[in-house]
């Protein structure tokens, strides 16, 4: 289904190994994170193949607590973390993600991958709020992170997107000399955008998700 099309995009071999069931009862858990209005809720609905997550039409928050969804006829659970757009809302998202992390005790086997939703047409893709969020996310050291680049088309310049993301990351890290070199290096290395961790998608009616690469 569409869930496998999405998760298998990017570095297909590595990601396929992530979702391949280890046991008959094994369920893959994908955590969805992102700012308001970047297509996260729509992406969740596309993964589910049905409209369960409330989609924003006003640019305001639609997810204020953690929501859990199961994909029909597919061994995948979607964990939808609240979106953010300010210091207050990012603190809420971090707290909710931390509660989820505490629940699974940071066992990598419990979390298959983190899907980070970013709008491909934004001029600033990585800023201070993302820095705060990723400091918490990267406590899950062994969990892969995939950028889901929404609003993409066949004409989207992927190399330009990689450069914009990586330039944004470097710019924000320079503003935090107080952080340990280990933290800064970990964020830069883990979050570096490339063809291996970026999935370019677009959404349209009936919960379909065209994949561009």
Tab-separated table of C-alpha atoms in Angstrom:
chain	number	residue	atom	x	y	z
A	1	UNK	CA	0.000	0.000	0.000
A	2	UNK	CA	0.953	3.679	0.119
A	3	UNK	CA	2.662	3.169	3.475
A	4	UNK	CA	5.222	0.829	1.937
A	5	UNK	CA	5.680	3.131	-1.080
A	6	UNK	CA	6.546	5.980	1.267
A	7	UNK	CA	8.769	4.080	3.642
A	8	UNK	CA	10.578	2.309	0.796
A	9	UNK	CA	11.495	5.597	-0.904
A	10	UNK	CA	14.919	7.121	-0.401
A	11	UNK	CA	17.453	4.452	0.485
A	12	UNK	CA	15.204	1.520	-0.329
A	13	UNK	CA	17.393	-1.322	0.895
A	14	UNK	CA	18.089	0.152	4.328
A	15	UNK	CA	14.514	1.258	4.915
A	16	UNK	CA	13.102	-2.053	3.711
A	17	UNK	CA	15.182	-3.784	6.354
A	18	UNK	CA	13.665	-1.440	8.933
A	19	UNK	CA	10.085	-2.472	8.210
A	20	UNK	CA	10.715	-6.153	7.571
A	21	UNK	CA	8.994	-7.934	10.500
A	22	UNK	CA	11.442	-9.585	12.864
A	23	UNK	CA	8.739	-11.841	14.231
A	24	UNK	CA	5.192	-12.734	13.223
A	25	UNK	CA	3.863	-10.372	15.875
A	26	UNK	CA	6.323	-7.536	15.177
A	27	UNK	CA	4.830	-4.114	14.430
A	28	UNK	CA	6.870	-1.273	12.940
A	29	UNK	CA	6.408	2.033	14.778
A	30	UNK	CA	6.825	5.302	12.883
A	31	UNK	CA	6.862	8.596	14.788
A	32	UNK	CA	5.641	11.642	12.810
A	33	UNK	CA	6.992	15.064	13.800
A	34	UNK	CA	6.916	18.541	12.241
A	35	UNK	CA	5.813	22.164	12.414
A	36	UNK	CA	2.214	23.297	11.921
A	37	UNK	CA	1.000	23.435	8.355
A	38	UNK	CA	3.770	21.365	6.780
A	39	UNK	CA	1.584	18.406	5.812
A	40	UNK	CA	2.132	16.105	8.788
A	41	UNK	CA	-1.537	15.292	9.446
A	42	UNK	CA	-2.212	14.885	5.726
A	43	UNK	CA	0.803	12.597	5.510
A	44	UNK	CA	-0.481	10.518	8.413
A	45	UNK	CA	-3.822	10.107	6.614
A	46	UNK	CA	-2.027	9.068	3.425
A	47	UNK	CA	-0.079	6.445	5.352
A	48	UNK	CA	-3.303	5.193	6.920
A	49	UNK	CA	-5.197	5.198	3.626
A	50	UNK	CA	-8.111	6.898	5.373
A	51	UNK	CA	-8.829	10.224	7.026
A	52	UNK	CA	-8.332	9.838	10.777
A	53	UNK	CA	-5.953	12.674	11.653
A	54	UNK	CA	-7.558	16.122	11.608
A	55	UNK	CA	-6.032	18.298	8.883
A	56	UNK	CA	-5.470	22.025	9.369
A	57	UNK	CA	-6.950	24.551	6.962
A	58	UNK	CA	-6.007	27.648	8.918
A	59	UNK	CA	-2.345	27.068	9.744
A	60	UNK	CA	-3.138	26.447	13.406
A	61	UNK	CA	-2.450	23.367	15.499
A	62	UNK	CA	-4.653	20.343	14.908
A	63	UNK	CA	-2.708	17.886	17.088
A	64	UNK	CA	-2.339	18.816	20.775
A	65	UNK	CA	-1.639	15.382	22.207
A	66	UNK	CA	-0.031	12.175	21.038
A	67	UNK	CA	-2.300	10.198	18.729
A	68	UNK	CA	-1.767	6.557	17.861
A	69	UNK	CA	-3.040	5.037	14.609
A	70	UNK	CA	-2.810	1.568	13.087
A	71	UNK	CA	-2.533	0.986	9.337
A	72	UNK	CA	-5.172	-1.436	8.038
A	73	UNK	CA	-3.795	-4.779	6.851
A	74	UNK	CA	-0.272	-3.533	7.464
A	75	UNK	CA	1.984	-4.164	10.506
A	76	UNK	CA	2.594	-0.455	11.073
A	77	UNK	CA	1.652	1.890	13.923
A	78	UNK	CA	1.801	5.665	13.430
A	79	UNK	CA	2.665	7.866	16.438
A	80	UNK	CA	1.551	11.450	15.701
A	81	UNK	CA	3.365	14.032	17.864
A	82	UNK	CA	1.811	17.539	18.249
A	83	UNK	CA	3.021	20.126	15.739
A	84	UNK	CA	4.805	23.317	16.794
A	85	UNK	CA	5.390	26.915	15.680
A	86	UNK	CA	6.570	28.763	18.794
A	87	UNK	CA	8.678	28.275	21.929
A	88	UNK	CA	5.563	27.273	23.876
A	89	UNK	CA	4.303	24.769	21.317
A	90	UNK	CA	7.728	23.256	20.668
A	91	UNK	CA	8.082	22.742	24.436
A	92	UNK	CA	4.746	20.895	24.340
A	93	UNK	CA	5.896	18.757	21.398
A	94	UNK	CA	9.175	17.972	23.164
A	95	UNK	CA	7.339	17.033	26.370
A	96	UNK	CA	4.945	14.751	24.485
A	97	UNK	CA	7.829	13.122	22.620
A	98	UNK	CA	9.688	12.708	25.917
A	99	UNK	CA	6.636	11.017	27.455
A	100	UNK	CA	6.555	8.647	24.503
A	101	UNK	CA	10.295	8.051	24.890
A	102	UNK	CA	9.945	7.346	28.597
A	103	UNK	CA	7.161	4.893	27.825
A	104	UNK	CA	9.396	2.794	25.600
A	105	UNK	CA	12.518	3.461	27.716
A	106	UNK	CA	14.440	4.531	24.621
A	107	UNK	CA	14.584	0.987	23.306
A	108	UNK	CA	15.428	1.343	19.624
A	109	UNK	CA	13.578	-1.881	18.870
A	110	UNK	CA	10.346	-0.117	19.857
A	111	UNK	CA	10.776	2.743	17.381
A	112	UNK	CA	11.450	1.901	13.743
A	113	UNK	CA	11.989	5.378	12.329
A	114	UNK	CA	11.162	9.043	12.824
A	115	UNK	CA	9.425	10.790	9.913
A	116	UNK	CA	10.175	14.523	10.021
A	117	UNK	CA	7.800	16.561	7.828
A	118	UNK	CA	9.234	19.625	6.095
A	119	UNK	CA	7.666	21.787	3.370
A	120	UNK	CA	9.964	21.726	0.351
A	121	UNK	CA	8.961	25.269	-0.693
A	122	UNK	CA	9.987	26.883	2.621
A	123	UNK	CA	13.009	29.169	2.572
A	124	UNK	CA	13.989	28.217	6.131
A	125	UNK	CA	13.770	24.499	6.763
A	126	UNK	CA	15.896	24.223	9.893
A	127	UNK	CA	15.804	26.934	12.556
A	128	UNK	CA	15.923	27.355	16.340
A	129	UNK	CA	12.749	25.356	17.006
A	130	UNK	CA	14.081	22.408	14.992
A	131	UNK	CA	17.324	22.561	16.977
A	132	UNK	CA	15.388	22.269	20.240
A	133	UNK	CA	13.275	19.417	18.890
A	134	UNK	CA	16.177	17.432	17.498
A	135	UNK	CA	18.136	17.616	20.728
A	136	UNK	CA	15.357	15.501	22.231
A	137	UNK	CA	14.872	13.286	19.176
A	138	UNK	CA	18.549	12.357	19.033
A	139	UNK	CA	18.346	10.668	22.427
A	140	UNK	CA	17.136	7.788	20.266
A	141	UNK	CA	20.638	7.385	18.857
A	142	UNK	CA	20.034	4.256	16.801
A	143	UNK	CA	16.714	5.280	15.255
A	144	UNK	CA	16.843	6.470	11.608
A	145	UNK	CA	15.351	9.878	10.766
A	146	UNK	CA	13.727	10.482	7.382
A	147	UNK	CA	12.886	13.927	6.030
A	148	UNK	CA	9.472	13.887	4.337
A	149	UNK	CA	9.609	16.819	1.895
A	150	UNK	CA	5.989	17.787	1.226
A	151	UNK	CA	4.680	19.997	-1.604
A	152	UNK	CA	7.286	18.511	-3.920
A	153	UNK	CA	6.828	18.042	-7.658
A	154	UNK	CA	8.742	16.327	-10.421
A	155	UNK	CA	10.464	19.697	-10.985
A	156	UNK	CA	11.694	20.061	-7.394
A	157	UNK	CA	15.466	20.571	-7.343
A	158	UNK	CA	16.556	17.922	-4.849
A	159	UNK	CA	20.171	19.068	-4.643
A	160	UNK	CA	18.975	22.566	-3.789
A	161	UNK	CA	16.779	21.150	-1.012
A	162	UNK	CA	19.704	19.205	0.452
A	163	UNK	CA	21.819	22.381	0.425
A	164	UNK	CA	19.063	24.478	2.057
A	165	UNK	CA	18.558	21.955	4.844
A	166	UNK	CA	22.259	21.506	5.515
A	167	UNK	CA	22.966	25.251	5.380
A	168	UNK	CA	20.149	25.819	7.879
A	169	UNK	CA	21.551	23.180	10.221
A	170	UNK	CA	25.052	24.673	10.126
A	171	UNK	CA	23.687	28.183	10.689
A	172	UNK	CA	21.718	27.216	13.786
A	173	UNK	CA	24.565	25.184	15.277
A	174	UNK	CA	26.900	28.192	15.031
A	175	UNK	CA	24.532	30.069	17.345
A	176	UNK	CA	25.080	27.513	20.114
A	177	UNK	CA	28.774	27.521	21.042
A	178	UNK	CA	27.716	26.715	24.604
A	179	UNK	CA	26.652	23.228	23.554
A	180	UNK	CA	29.155	20.406	23.825
A	181	UNK	CA	31.027	19.600	20.592
A	182	UNK	CA	29.615	16.079	20.880
A	183	UNK	CA	25.999	17.311	20.737
A	184	UNK	CA	26.690	19.672	17.837
A	185	UNK	CA	28.569	17.033	15.864
A	186	UNK	CA	25.844	14.463	16.494
A	187	UNK	CA	23.105	16.792	15.242
A	188	UNK	CA	25.061	17.749	12.150
A	189	UNK	CA	26.022	14.184	11.225
A	190	UNK	CA	22.658	12.590	12.010
A	191	UNK	CA	20.585	15.348	10.410
A	192	UNK	CA	22.646	15.899	7.264
A	193	UNK	CA	20.221	15.739	4.341
A	194	UNK	CA	21.026	13.541	1.343
A	195	UNK	CA	19.310	11.191	-1.088
A	196	UNK	CA	19.572	8.490	1.588
A	197	UNK	CA	17.213	10.144	4.075
A	198	UNK	CA	14.959	12.467	2.035
A	199	UNK	CA	11.592	11.444	0.575
A	200	UNK	CA	9.937	13.925	-1.806
A	201	UNK	CA	6.139	13.685	-1.810
A	202	UNK	CA	2.980	15.545	-2.733
A	203	UNK	CA	-0.602	15.108	-1.558
A	204	UNK	CA	-3.867	15.253	-3.456
A	205	UNK	CA	-7.442	14.058	-3.051
A	206	UNK	CA	-8.470	10.597	-1.847
A	207	UNK	CA	-5.446	10.180	0.409
A	208	UNK	CA	-3.031	9.466	-2.403
A	209	UNK	CA	0.640	10.301	-2.086
A	210	UNK	CA	2.728	10.651	-5.256
A	211	UNK	CA	6.393	9.904	-4.546
A	212	UNK	CA	9.152	11.844	-6.292
A	213	UNK	CA	12.293	9.790	-5.685
